[in-house]
XYZ file of C-alpha atoms in Angstrom:
780
model
C -16.639 32.873 -47.067
C -17.768 36.445 -47.570
C -20.300 38.075 -49.866
C -21.544 34.819 -51.338
C -25.176 34.562 -52.323
C -26.777 31.132 -52.171
C -30.123 29.907 -53.381
C -31.426 26.756 -51.700
C -33.349 24.586 -54.134
C -35.472 21.747 -52.775
C -35.630 18.624 -54.890
C -38.499 16.163 -54.866
C -37.177 13.007 -53.319
C -37.974 10.837 -50.321
C -35.196 12.368 -48.207
C -36.059 15.909 -49.339
C -32.369 16.548 -50.172
C -31.057 20.013 -50.827
C -28.435 21.442 -53.135
C -26.895 24.863 -52.981
C -26.508 26.942 -56.116
C -24.156 29.910 -56.171
C -25.676 32.892 -57.948
C -22.823 35.373 -57.655
C -19.161 35.345 -56.690
C -17.783 38.695 -55.571
C -14.648 37.457 -53.799
C -13.303 34.638 -55.994
C -10.046 34.122 -54.089
C -12.041 32.979 -51.049
C -13.372 30.019 -53.040
C -9.915 28.582 -53.641
C -8.586 25.600 -51.731
C -4.769 25.651 -52.041
C -4.745 22.178 -50.471
C -6.543 20.671 -53.484
C -4.317 17.882 -54.785
C -1.930 17.785 -51.815
C -2.997 14.343 -50.558
C -0.493 12.629 -52.842
C 2.580 10.470 -52.698
C 5.157 9.059 -55.081
C 3.201 5.951 -56.062
C -0.272 7.544 -56.279
C -1.004 11.098 -57.283
C -4.122 13.044 -56.411
C -2.506 16.117 -57.932
C 1.041 16.153 -56.557
C 0.545 19.787 -55.576
C 1.575 21.853 -52.570
C -0.103 24.917 -51.059
C 1.644 27.761 -52.881
C 1.366 31.017 -50.963
C 2.238 33.393 -53.777
C 0.971 35.889 -56.320
C 0.048 34.933 -59.885
C 3.232 34.034 -61.787
C 5.281 35.267 -58.810
C 9.026 34.687 -58.738
C 8.873 33.176 -55.247
C 6.363 30.844 -53.627
C 6.152 29.881 -49.956
C 4.913 26.594 -48.567
C 4.881 24.758 -45.236
C 7.381 21.920 -45.421
C 6.335 18.505 -44.117
C 8.822 16.481 -46.160
C 12.505 16.158 -45.415
C 15.039 18.394 -47.089
C 15.450 17.413 -50.722
C 12.171 15.473 -50.834
C 10.150 16.565 -53.862
C 6.998 15.870 -51.867
C 7.691 18.929 -49.761
C 4.120 19.089 -48.416
C 1.767 16.134 -48.212
C -1.651 16.358 -46.619
C -1.498 12.870 -45.120
C 1.647 11.278 -43.659
C 3.040 8.404 -45.673
C 3.931 5.261 -43.751
C 7.414 4.012 -44.546
C 9.096 0.717 -43.637
C 11.643 2.712 -41.635
C 9.185 4.426 -39.315
C 6.229 2.549 -37.885
C 4.451 5.844 -37.255
C 5.120 7.052 -40.763
C 6.173 10.562 -41.629
C 4.443 12.351 -38.785
C 2.132 15.329 -39.188
C 4.950 17.746 -38.579
C 6.130 20.955 -40.187
C 9.904 21.294 -40.477
C 10.016 24.818 -41.815
C 8.387 27.383 -44.057
C 10.137 27.056 -47.339
C 10.713 29.448 -50.184
C 10.205 27.294 -53.242
C 10.241 27.503 -57.021
C 9.305 23.854 -57.490
C 7.152 23.136 -60.555
C 6.441 19.534 -59.531
C 7.730 16.887 -57.103
C 9.245 14.995 -60.026
C 11.321 18.032 -61.026
C 12.028 18.892 -57.379
C 13.292 22.296 -56.300
C 15.890 25.022 -56.696
C 16.467 28.418 -55.095
C 15.189 27.252 -51.714
C 15.699 28.105 -48.064
C 13.450 27.909 -45.034
C 12.453 29.837 -41.917
C 11.139 28.181 -38.760
C 10.176 29.612 -35.353
C 10.865 27.636 -32.176
C 10.711 28.007 -28.405
C 12.175 26.333 -25.355
C 15.341 24.370 -25.924
C 17.561 25.656 -28.749
C 17.129 23.282 -31.686
C 18.019 23.887 -35.310
C 18.216 20.609 -37.278
C 15.088 19.850 -39.261
C 14.185 16.828 -37.152
C 14.614 18.619 -33.829
C 12.833 21.824 -34.786
C 9.884 20.027 -36.456
C 6.527 20.606 -34.787
C 3.269 18.711 -34.785
C 0.365 20.488 -36.452
C -3.231 19.772 -37.410
C -5.165 20.728 -40.518
C -7.877 21.871 -38.106
C -5.532 24.668 -37.014
C -4.337 25.469 -40.532
C -5.653 28.212 -42.829
C -4.484 28.080 -46.443
C -5.359 30.792 -48.935
C -3.394 31.931 -51.970
C -2.561 35.212 -50.274
C -2.286 34.048 -46.648
C -1.239 31.001 -44.677
C -1.549 30.373 -40.945
C -0.852 27.348 -38.801
C -0.472 26.547 -35.107
C 2.803 24.793 -34.286
C 1.863 22.713 -31.284
C 5.300 21.753 -29.963
C 6.486 25.359 -30.016
C 3.113 26.900 -29.067
C 3.616 29.381 -31.916
C 1.275 30.633 -34.639
C 2.973 31.224 -37.992
C 1.439 33.507 -40.603
C 2.735 34.297 -44.121
C 1.611 36.720 -46.815
C 3.431 37.175 -50.164
C 4.449 39.616 -52.865
C 6.091 38.590 -56.165
C 9.654 38.524 -54.820
C 9.172 39.108 -51.090
C 6.958 38.111 -48.174
C 6.033 39.008 -44.627
C 5.983 36.574 -41.710
C 4.247 37.047 -38.382
C 5.107 34.725 -35.494
C 2.961 34.823 -32.351
C 5.049 33.462 -29.475
C 4.311 32.061 -25.987
C 5.868 33.445 -22.818
C 9.425 32.159 -22.995
C 12.941 33.199 -22.051
C 14.172 31.284 -25.086
C 12.314 31.902 -28.319
C 14.064 31.409 -31.644
C 13.999 31.807 -35.395
C 15.941 29.230 -37.407
C 17.150 29.954 -40.937
C 18.102 26.928 -43.059
C 20.199 27.624 -46.163
C 19.987 23.978 -47.272
C 22.649 21.546 -48.385
C 24.809 21.565 -51.529
C 26.438 24.858 -50.611
C 25.015 27.806 -48.707
C 26.098 31.001 -46.988
C 24.656 32.836 -43.955
C 25.610 36.026 -42.176
C 23.865 37.419 -39.094
C 23.952 41.200 -38.576
C 22.569 41.750 -35.034
C 22.891 45.548 -35.022
C 20.805 45.766 -38.187
C 18.441 42.981 -37.013
C 19.140 41.412 -40.370
C 20.216 38.058 -41.817
C 21.605 37.656 -45.321
C 22.719 34.624 -47.281
C 22.355 32.479 -50.341
C 21.577 28.899 -51.258
C 22.750 26.927 -54.271
C 20.747 23.717 -53.923
C 19.168 22.640 -57.206
C 17.976 19.225 -58.275
C 17.090 18.880 -61.930
C 18.690 21.586 -64.056
C 22.349 22.249 -64.763
C 22.339 25.829 -63.502
C 26.009 26.213 -62.737
C 26.831 29.066 -60.421
C 23.231 29.959 -59.690
C 22.646 31.386 -56.245
C 19.388 32.344 -54.595
C 20.312 35.338 -52.458
C 18.068 36.301 -49.574
C 17.686 39.061 -47.031
C 15.617 38.869 -43.828
C 14.737 41.758 -41.519
C 13.341 41.029 -38.029
C 11.587 43.694 -35.975
C 12.913 42.511 -32.594
C 16.482 42.844 -31.255
C 18.475 39.627 -31.093
C 19.341 38.400 -27.613
C 21.480 35.565 -28.983
C 22.895 34.941 -32.443
C 24.534 31.817 -33.837
C 25.333 30.207 -37.133
C 25.400 26.464 -37.734
C 26.496 23.916 -40.278
C 25.176 20.399 -40.707
C 24.508 19.269 -37.091
C 26.976 21.628 -35.421
C 26.170 24.911 -33.706
C 28.821 27.600 -34.238
C 29.058 30.082 -31.359
C 32.149 32.026 -32.382
C 31.215 33.255 -35.857
C 28.196 35.076 -37.262
C 29.205 34.327 -40.852
C 29.548 30.888 -42.376
C 29.940 29.253 -45.762
C 29.610 25.463 -45.820
C 27.890 22.566 -47.514
C 24.852 23.170 -45.289
C 24.682 26.523 -43.504
C 22.123 28.047 -41.204
C 21.522 30.615 -38.498
C 19.639 30.864 -35.195
C 18.662 34.074 -33.488
C 16.882 34.208 -30.141
C 15.111 36.498 -27.698
C 12.669 36.347 -24.802
C 8.956 36.829 -25.510
C 5.769 37.426 -23.573
C 2.639 35.460 -24.357
C 0.939 36.703 -27.496
C 3.942 38.752 -28.602
C 4.161 39.076 -32.353
C 7.498 39.161 -34.152
C 7.521 40.284 -37.776
C 9.885 39.323 -40.576
C 10.303 40.927 -43.986
C 11.957 38.605 -46.478
C 13.001 38.870 -50.122
C 15.282 37.019 -52.491
C 17.067 37.460 -55.799
C 18.995 35.382 -58.301
C 21.222 38.410 -58.906
C 22.568 39.654 -55.566
C 21.790 40.405 -51.950
C 21.590 44.055 -52.929
C 18.965 43.253 -55.553
C 16.986 41.257 -52.981
C 17.055 44.345 -50.776
C 15.810 46.488 -53.684
C 12.886 44.133 -54.266
C 12.065 44.038 -50.551
C 11.973 47.798 -50.231
C 9.965 48.199 -53.439
C 7.392 45.467 -52.796
C 6.976 45.757 -49.032
C 7.942 49.404 -48.495
C 6.484 50.541 -45.163
C 3.532 48.162 -45.321
C 2.651 46.180 -42.244
C 1.565 42.551 -42.445
C -2.119 43.349 -42.910
C -1.423 45.847 -45.695
C 0.616 43.303 -47.656
C -2.074 40.696 -47.078
C -4.799 43.009 -48.410
C -2.727 43.947 -51.459
C -2.087 40.265 -52.201
C -5.761 39.441 -51.876
C -6.714 42.306 -54.197
C -4.204 41.181 -56.824
C -5.658 37.682 -56.735
C -9.225 38.948 -57.039
C -8.307 41.224 -59.935
C -6.544 38.393 -61.765
C -9.256 35.819 -61.063
C -11.914 38.396 -61.933
C -11.331 37.873 -65.645
C -13.750 34.942 -65.346
C -16.964 35.032 -63.324
C -19.112 31.928 -62.996
C -22.678 31.734 -61.714
C -25.253 29.025 -61.234
C -23.117 26.119 -60.155
C -22.944 24.135 -56.952
C -20.667 25.204 -54.131
C -18.232 22.409 -54.982
C -18.241 23.291 -58.686
C -17.411 26.925 -57.956
C -14.709 25.923 -55.493
C -13.225 23.490 -57.988
C -13.285 26.055 -60.796
C -11.426 28.745 -58.893
C -9.047 26.243 -57.296
C -8.132 25.064 -60.795
C -7.772 28.668 -61.930
C -5.371 29.277 -59.029
C -3.175 26.423 -60.251
C -3.289 27.676 -63.851
C -1.906 31.075 -62.812
C 1.469 29.970 -61.413
C 3.669 28.412 -64.080
C 5.773 29.333 -65.861
C 6.724 31.812 -63.167
C 8.701 35.044 -63.368
C 12.453 34.763 -63.090
C 13.078 38.389 -63.978
C 13.688 41.206 -61.523
C 13.476 45.012 -61.552
C 16.643 46.882 -60.662
C 17.149 50.191 -58.882
C 16.613 52.041 -62.178
C 13.326 50.211 -62.809
C 14.901 48.189 -65.615
C 13.826 44.589 -66.216
C 16.795 42.253 -65.793
C 17.411 38.577 -65.184
C 20.123 36.152 -64.213
C 20.747 33.845 -67.161
C 20.579 30.184 -66.282
C 22.488 29.550 -69.512
C 25.621 31.683 -69.301
C 25.676 33.020 -65.742
C 25.378 36.645 -66.817
C 23.001 39.362 -65.651
C 21.165 40.510 -68.759
C 18.249 42.781 -69.691
C 14.786 41.472 -70.441
C 12.237 38.902 -69.378
C 12.807 35.340 -68.228
C 10.297 32.703 -67.121
C 10.766 29.115 -65.997
C 9.092 26.101 -64.458
C 7.038 24.446 -67.164
C 7.111 21.397 -69.395
C 5.692 22.064 -72.851
C 4.838 18.352 -73.236
C 2.139 19.002 -70.662
C 1.214 22.629 -71.060
C 1.062 23.188 -74.824
C -2.285 21.392 -74.795
C -4.501 23.710 -72.720
C -2.478 25.925 -70.366
C -0.942 28.101 -73.084
C -4.254 28.326 -74.964
C -5.821 29.512 -71.696
C -3.180 32.229 -71.373
C -3.670 33.289 -74.990
C -7.396 33.656 -74.444
C -7.529 35.290 -71.023
C -4.054 36.712 -70.290
C -2.306 37.355 -73.640
C -0.161 40.170 -72.222
C 1.358 37.708 -69.758
C 2.132 35.234 -72.532
C 3.712 38.039 -74.546
C 6.237 38.421 -71.720
C 6.730 34.649 -71.781
C 7.402 34.749 -75.537
C 10.006 37.462 -74.966
C 11.496 35.223 -72.307
C 11.718 32.399 -74.855
C 13.659 34.704 -77.156
C 16.176 35.215 -74.357
C 16.297 31.455 -73.713
C 17.282 30.946 -77.338
C 19.750 33.817 -77.541
C 21.512 32.880 -74.311
C 21.366 29.098 -74.510
C 21.159 28.394 -78.211
C 17.918 26.389 -78.003
C 14.356 26.707 -76.854
C 13.620 24.813 -73.642
C 11.131 21.959 -73.734
C 11.176 21.498 -69.955
C 12.448 24.539 -68.091
C 13.109 23.978 -64.405
C 14.809 26.425 -65.096
C 17.176 26.179 -68.044
C 17.235 22.911 -69.986
C 15.953 19.853 -68.138
C 16.569 16.499 -69.766
C 13.127 14.967 -69.425
C 10.042 14.171 -71.541
C 9.783 14.116 -75.320
C 8.723 16.178 -78.280
C 9.526 19.547 -79.739
C 6.390 21.207 -78.416
C 7.927 24.666 -78.097
C 6.816 24.838 -81.746
C 3.183 24.773 -80.630
C 3.712 27.322 -77.859
C 5.471 29.783 -80.189
C 3.212 29.270 -83.188
C -0.057 29.435 -81.289
C 0.772 32.743 -79.626
C 1.385 34.459 -82.958
C -1.549 32.806 -84.728
C -3.854 33.965 -81.938
C -2.784 37.560 -82.295
C 0.174 38.257 -80.024
C 2.424 40.945 -81.499
C 5.149 43.367 -80.457
C 8.018 40.900 -80.001
C 10.675 39.386 -82.249
C 8.735 36.548 -83.834
C 11.345 36.086 -86.564
C 13.996 35.124 -84.018
C 11.573 32.656 -82.467
C 10.823 31.194 -85.905
C 14.562 30.843 -86.487
C 14.725 28.945 -83.202
C 11.916 26.614 -84.307
C 13.756 25.745 -87.520
C 17.004 25.094 -85.672
C 15.341 22.931 -83.040
C 13.393 20.915 -85.645
C 16.494 20.108 -87.670
C 19.146 19.444 -85.068
C 19.769 17.283 -82.041
C 20.438 19.286 -78.922
C 23.134 18.785 -76.299
C 20.605 16.691 -74.345
C 17.754 14.513 -75.599
C 15.043 16.904 -74.436
C 16.356 19.848 -76.484
C 15.998 20.055 -80.253
C 14.819 16.820 -81.875
C 16.241 13.471 -80.947
C 16.644 11.388 -84.101
C 15.749 14.228 -86.475
C 17.839 12.811 -89.365
C 16.138 9.440 -89.524
C 12.763 11.046 -88.805
C 13.205 13.294 -91.819
C 14.481 10.382 -93.911
C 11.856 7.745 -93.065
C 8.980 9.982 -91.971
C 8.970 8.340 -88.542
C 11.302 7.319 -85.764
C 11.903 3.566 -85.915
C 11.056 1.386 -82.973
C 14.330 -0.513 -83.442
C 16.359 2.698 -83.572
C 18.162 4.597 -80.848
C 15.361 6.986 -79.840
C 13.123 5.599 -77.135
C 9.336 6.060 -77.138
C 9.559 6.364 -80.907
C 5.848 6.324 -81.755
C 5.010 9.022 -79.238
C 7.892 11.177 -80.518
C 6.793 10.703 -84.133
C 3.221 11.747 -83.420
C 4.314 14.812 -81.509
C 6.910 15.779 -84.128
C 4.203 15.593 -86.810
C 1.972 17.980 -84.868
C 4.951 20.233 -84.142
C 5.709 20.312 -87.873
C 2.135 21.418 -88.442
C 2.678 24.237 -85.943
C 5.804 25.316 -87.846
C 3.860 25.120 -91.127
C 1.149 27.406 -89.725
C 3.664 29.956 -88.480
C 5.600 29.787 -91.772
C 2.391 30.642 -93.620
C 1.621 33.517 -91.258
C 5.127 34.921 -91.763
C 4.998 34.533 -95.578
C 8.005 32.241 -95.630
C 9.178 30.691 -98.939
C 6.734 28.318 -100.613
C 9.154 25.378 -100.436
C 9.576 25.842 -96.700
C 5.835 25.989 -96.103
C 5.254 22.841 -98.132
C 8.094 20.979 -96.401
C 6.498 21.305 -92.982
C 3.037 20.674 -94.404
C 4.305 17.341 -95.740
C 6.044 16.459 -92.482
C 2.820 17.156 -90.581
C 1.419 14.057 -92.290
C 4.060 11.722 -90.869
C 1.541 10.433 -88.330
C 0.137 8.336 -91.184
C 3.284 6.223 -91.251
C 2.488 4.668 -87.871
C -1.153 3.824 -88.449
C -1.786 0.087 -88.364
C -4.861 -0.762 -90.502
C -5.314 -4.093 -88.754
C -5.670 -2.769 -85.206
C -6.738 0.709 -86.367
C -4.282 2.114 -83.845
C -0.873 3.748 -83.880
C 1.955 1.255 -83.616
C 5.729 1.308 -83.484
C 7.405 0.664 -86.834
C 10.874 -0.736 -87.544
C 13.507 0.643 -89.903
C 12.584 -1.872 -92.603
C 8.962 -0.687 -92.612
C 7.536 -3.624 -90.679
C 5.411 -2.968 -87.608
C 6.876 -3.742 -84.206
C 5.753 -7.193 -83.080
C 4.281 -8.591 -80.928
C 1.905 -5.692 -80.446
C -0.083 -5.211 -77.273
C -2.165 -2.002 -77.452
C -2.448 -2.047 -73.639
C 1.317 -1.946 -73.139
C 2.465 1.232 -71.424
C 5.855 2.624 -72.388
C 7.897 0.960 -75.099
C 6.872 2.899 -78.200
C 4.857 5.355 -76.111
C 5.402 7.846 -73.307
C 3.517 7.308 -70.054
C 0.652 5.720 -71.913
C -0.283 3.021 -74.406
C -1.485 2.896 -77.990
C -5.099 3.469 -76.945
C -4.007 6.744 -75.385
C -1.653 8.002 -78.076
C -3.559 6.981 -81.189
C -5.627 10.156 -80.914
C -2.591 12.458 -80.966
C -3.343 13.883 -84.393
C -4.514 17.228 -83.069
C -4.233 18.971 -86.433
C -5.800 16.398 -88.737
C -8.570 14.476 -87.036
C -10.344 13.998 -90.370
C -7.202 12.354 -91.686
C -7.319 9.953 -88.741
C -11.021 9.276 -89.328
C -10.257 8.392 -92.945
C -7.450 6.050 -91.910
C -9.732 4.260 -89.461
C -12.384 3.713 -92.107
C -14.934 6.474 -91.556
C -16.942 8.159 -88.851
C -18.799 5.103 -87.564
C -15.649 3.074 -86.971
C -13.961 6.167 -85.527
C -16.698 6.767 -82.948
C -16.813 3.052 -82.137
C -13.090 3.255 -81.380
C -13.661 6.303 -79.197
C -16.466 4.496 -77.378
C -14.185 1.515 -76.814
C -11.834 3.600 -74.680
C -14.556 3.967 -72.050
C -16.078 0.473 -72.185
C -12.909 -1.627 -72.144
C -11.688 -2.777 -68.744
C -8.634 -0.946 -67.367
C -6.230 -3.742 -68.188
C -2.576 -2.911 -68.679
C 0.846 -4.312 -69.451
C 3.543 -2.638 -67.356
C 6.427 -4.841 -68.549
C 8.251 -2.010 -70.332
C 8.619 -0.263 -66.992
C 9.075 -3.354 -64.864
C 6.611 -1.962 -62.341
C 3.197 -0.341 -62.159
C 3.923 3.348 -62.488
C 1.571 5.717 -60.724
C -0.072 6.851 -63.996
C -1.179 3.258 -64.637
C -2.669 2.883 -61.192
C -4.544 6.178 -61.503
C -6.156 5.013 -64.745
C -7.011 1.635 -63.236
C -8.933 3.020 -60.277
C -10.771 5.860 -62.061
C -13.609 3.651 -63.266
C -13.519 4.989 -66.840
C -12.009 2.046 -68.691
C -8.869 2.896 -70.643
C -9.428 6.649 -70.325
C -6.362 7.962 -68.448
C -7.230 11.569 -67.698
C -4.573 11.710 -64.987
C -1.962 12.030 -67.712
C -1.917 14.404 -70.656
C -1.823 12.449 -73.953
C -5.520 11.501 -73.989
C -7.071 14.591 -72.398
C -8.283 16.037 -75.723
C -9.785 12.751 -76.945
C -13.276 13.375 -75.507
C -13.698 16.336 -77.873
C -13.045 14.281 -81.013
C -16.665 13.093 -81.241
C -17.393 16.535 -82.697
C -15.377 15.665 -85.804
C -17.474 12.576 -86.459
C -20.962 14.014 -86.033
C -21.720 12.846 -82.479
C -21.153 15.974 -80.337
C -23.536 14.780 -77.606
C -20.980 12.159 -76.580
C -18.418 14.907 -76.019
C -20.971 16.687 -73.855
C -21.655 13.564 -71.818
C -18.065 12.501 -71.234
C -16.763 15.990 -70.478
C -19.389 16.316 -67.755
C -18.568 12.830 -66.448
C -14.888 13.700 -66.119
C -15.610 17.012 -64.400
C -18.017 15.350 -61.982
C -15.983 12.244 -61.177
C -12.349 13.239 -61.396
C -12.197 16.775 -59.984
C -13.057 17.803 -56.426
C -12.026 20.869 -54.348
C -10.398 18.587 -51.791
C -6.897 17.362 -50.914
C -7.500 14.317 -53.136
C -9.179 16.457 -55.779
C -7.202 15.576 -58.942
C -6.945 12.222 -60.693
C -3.205 12.313 -61.406
C -0.458 14.897 -61.670
C -1.791 18.435 -61.991
C 1.321 19.335 -64.025
C 1.906 23.089 -64.089
C -1.668 24.112 -64.744
C -2.434 21.762 -67.647
C -4.918 19.454 -65.927
C -6.504 22.510 -64.309
C -6.736 24.307 -67.650
C -8.584 21.286 -69.074
C -11.222 21.767 -66.389
C -11.436 25.530 -66.932
C -12.020 25.205 -70.657
C -14.406 22.288 -70.259
C -16.436 24.119 -67.626
C -16.736 27.081 -70.004
C -17.931 24.761 -72.755
C -15.100 24.551 -75.303
C -11.557 23.172 -75.628
C -8.434 23.833 -77.786
C -7.972 20.431 -79.445
C -5.481 21.911 -81.920
C -3.772 24.804 -80.136
C -1.917 25.996 -83.251
C -5.178 26.798 -84.998
C -7.801 29.479 -84.539
C -10.465 27.116 -83.228
C -11.903 25.804 -79.995
C -14.021 22.639 -80.144
C -17.375 22.768 -78.381
C -18.456 20.738 -75.392
C -21.144 21.991 -73.029
C -20.869 24.569 -70.246
C -20.950 23.470 -66.614
C -22.460 26.662 -65.173
C -25.677 28.503 -65.872
C -23.629 31.557 -66.705
C -19.969 32.427 -67.180
C -18.469 35.748 -68.212
C -14.948 36.079 -69.565
C -13.590 39.620 -69.561
C -10.840 39.834 -72.149
C -7.856 42.123 -71.827
C -9.230 44.267 -74.656
C -12.305 44.977 -72.523
C -14.660 42.808 -74.589
C -16.759 40.170 -72.847
C -17.654 36.609 -73.745
C -20.933 35.810 -72.009
C -21.905 32.138 -71.859
C -25.530 31.529 -70.877
C -26.996 28.091 -70.185
C -29.909 28.906 -67.923
C -31.455 25.434 -67.908
C -28.127 23.780 -67.141
C -28.202 21.186 -64.357
C -26.850 17.794 -63.408
C -29.586 16.299 -65.612
C -29.722 18.906 -68.376
C -26.206 18.404 -69.638
C -26.876 18.121 -73.392
C -26.857 21.031 -75.831
C -30.184 21.290 -77.657
C -29.494 24.547 -79.431
C -26.820 27.228 -79.527
C -27.128 30.851 -80.518
C -24.074 33.035 -80.999
C -24.838 36.741 -80.853
C -28.543 35.893 -81.124
C -28.098 33.915 -84.334
C -28.553 30.122 -84.638
C -25.177 28.412 -84.650
C -24.792 24.786 -85.714
C -21.024 24.440 -85.882
C -19.071 22.384 -83.388
C -16.370 25.001 -82.956
C -15.743 28.641 -82.083
C -13.030 30.834 -83.531
C -10.522 32.584 -81.315
C -10.518 35.634 -83.586
C -14.309 35.844 -83.398
C -14.317 35.633 -79.620
C -11.843 38.505 -79.439
C -14.616 40.837 -80.560
C -16.765 39.738 -77.651
C -19.613 37.285 -77.964
C -22.801 36.082 -76.364
C -23.294 32.328 -76.416
C -26.779 31.158 -75.473
C -27.006 27.412 -74.899
C -30.363 25.700 -74.645
C -29.788 22.637 -72.466
C -31.811 19.446 -72.090
C -31.802 16.026 -70.492
C -31.642 14.006 -73.721
C -29.023 14.091 -76.460
C -29.951 16.298 -79.424
C -28.814 14.148 -82.335
C -29.526 16.505 -85.196
C -27.441 19.491 -84.133
C -23.778 19.604 -85.187
C -23.938 16.444 -87.282
C -23.393 17.853 -90.779
C -20.121 18.214 -92.622
C -20.250 22.011 -92.313
C -20.335 21.677 -88.526
C -17.021 19.834 -88.237
C -13.977 21.587 -86.703
C -10.772 22.210 -88.596
C -8.618 19.436 -89.985
C -5.562 19.827 -92.198
C -6.964 17.296 -94.681
C -10.075 19.380 -95.352
C -8.330 22.762 -95.323
C -8.869 24.292 -98.761
C -5.626 26.253 -98.318
C -3.667 23.121 -97.523
C -0.785 23.218 -100.032
C -0.785 19.429 -100.376
C -4.482 19.395 -101.230
C -3.901 21.554 -104.309
C -1.452 19.119 -105.897
């Protein structure tokens, strides 16, 4: 690591241990570990990530491929032993893959791979695979290098948004090769030896119905081809340099001397080969490998430079910037820039090439909670493009996506596009067609889509009863009801901001209270309810699934983001409420998996975390720690937020405690390390925790700075004793987004013992719909 200043602090203990504190970070990209979270597998996730060699929000990512073609776990740090192979999946790389994959569960689309080889001609993924070691692997966001032992070749990659450069360092060999794999499910390859060029397209896609979508690619190689072949499946084709088949590929070969470097320039497009060529020439121009690498590094440092942290341990700084790296990928750009510098995109909905922005690769069920709030705070101009992309989603497909991978993916629940759209406008984004987006929200909230995960499943009975019945046709009914109620609140807030008719505003205000219909006074938890109004029975609050989504009642009962005071009142007051919160951490991690018929990985990750029923590895409960602020015990938020950061996040291959999920779990860490969290995204408030670092500076896009000072902060001094905002005492448990936009200085006085007088009064409590004096229901 370069330009990193360390202070060594001796602590008084028998072993005279030392800890390193980082005082300044001048090269934040060098702190990132792209391998964080990659030591995962299907039945146990430590992140379920892969090393993405890409630019922030880039259209194309590159990754080494250790998994077989079509395996969502395209790169895993440790081989997984299978019953079919006593040695397991060996530590081998099969290719260097262009990927757009948002998660292993969603799998990939728009993919092809490039692999160097030497010696015997070999092109199938098993034959060309090479042993490698992490000791001979360098992974950075802007650069990847690895030694392929079987081929005696070093591979290096550096990216742009839609293109990349490769550098292969070969041994002395009469037969050195480059293998291009267009993947199965339909692909095309053409080799043009005179131009030292390979073109093609792939159509392989796993999750979304993106009919007719092709990922076109163009590859230029700076060395003449001695031999050129195409191939399909397991067959080498020696009499044709152009092939279209279910699984097409190409091999080109040449002789090399030891240490000879062969360079590739690669780009792709969802529009055409010609457009891929335009992007390649624009983004790579005449740059050599090192020039592209330096540009990529500078872009990362500029983007990461919006937040500077100081006064944390080496691991804390590494974890922070590694999480920030993950938060800056999805949704990723699917738009391109044509020869006339016009922004265009291929529509996943109608197959047309149309003007304007398009993004994809995110599930709002995950990311509405913290990832989009993070964008709205730090990168609002990027989210403005994303909002314009949502307009195009609606215009071209008729609905807003809830899980875009890309297009409409039929997975997960809720109508959480309402939160994403509403929050952006409430937090100040302007200059786009918000009225069309509001129209989309109304349509989606009052219609069932062509698939369950578009629009609102069961909207008629939800609107009639005020909840989805457990004995109805919509699965996971309690989880859906709770999320619909919050989504209705988001629509209510946007309706108010747009001065919509009074009746419309009040309708969604009333629907936002539907969470009350599932509260069970006996258990003081949320519970499935039948059509006749009776609660689902028998009721086991530890049962995962059934009425809930990837969680149980103890996880979902807190999903009243917009009206925590209303939930406190239902439970019987602040004391009972905080006792219930405490119970989450002190209960054993028991579970009932019968609804699934097996122990899903989310259950196992909760069980082993050592935090009782708290299941941070999945999204529904991640905000729950911050709810102590609503009940006058903010020191418990401070304690548990620090516990989660310390125990469940590490800058290592096993560094997450469950699925990272498109930046959401990373965004939780980023906010929590800064000292506040967006419990209710579709409001103007962040709820306070306690900062992790002695100092953090957020540079907003408007040039203003938020400076967070906590000079006495340490592993022991984790409790807030006093807070001053702009040099004035501040006793509230929340900060306003609008206030922070003007810049702010937050001075935290930290101590080793809880301060039980600060933030305990009614005036300190964050926003709740029930206590909102402008709440239209309150006036009646």
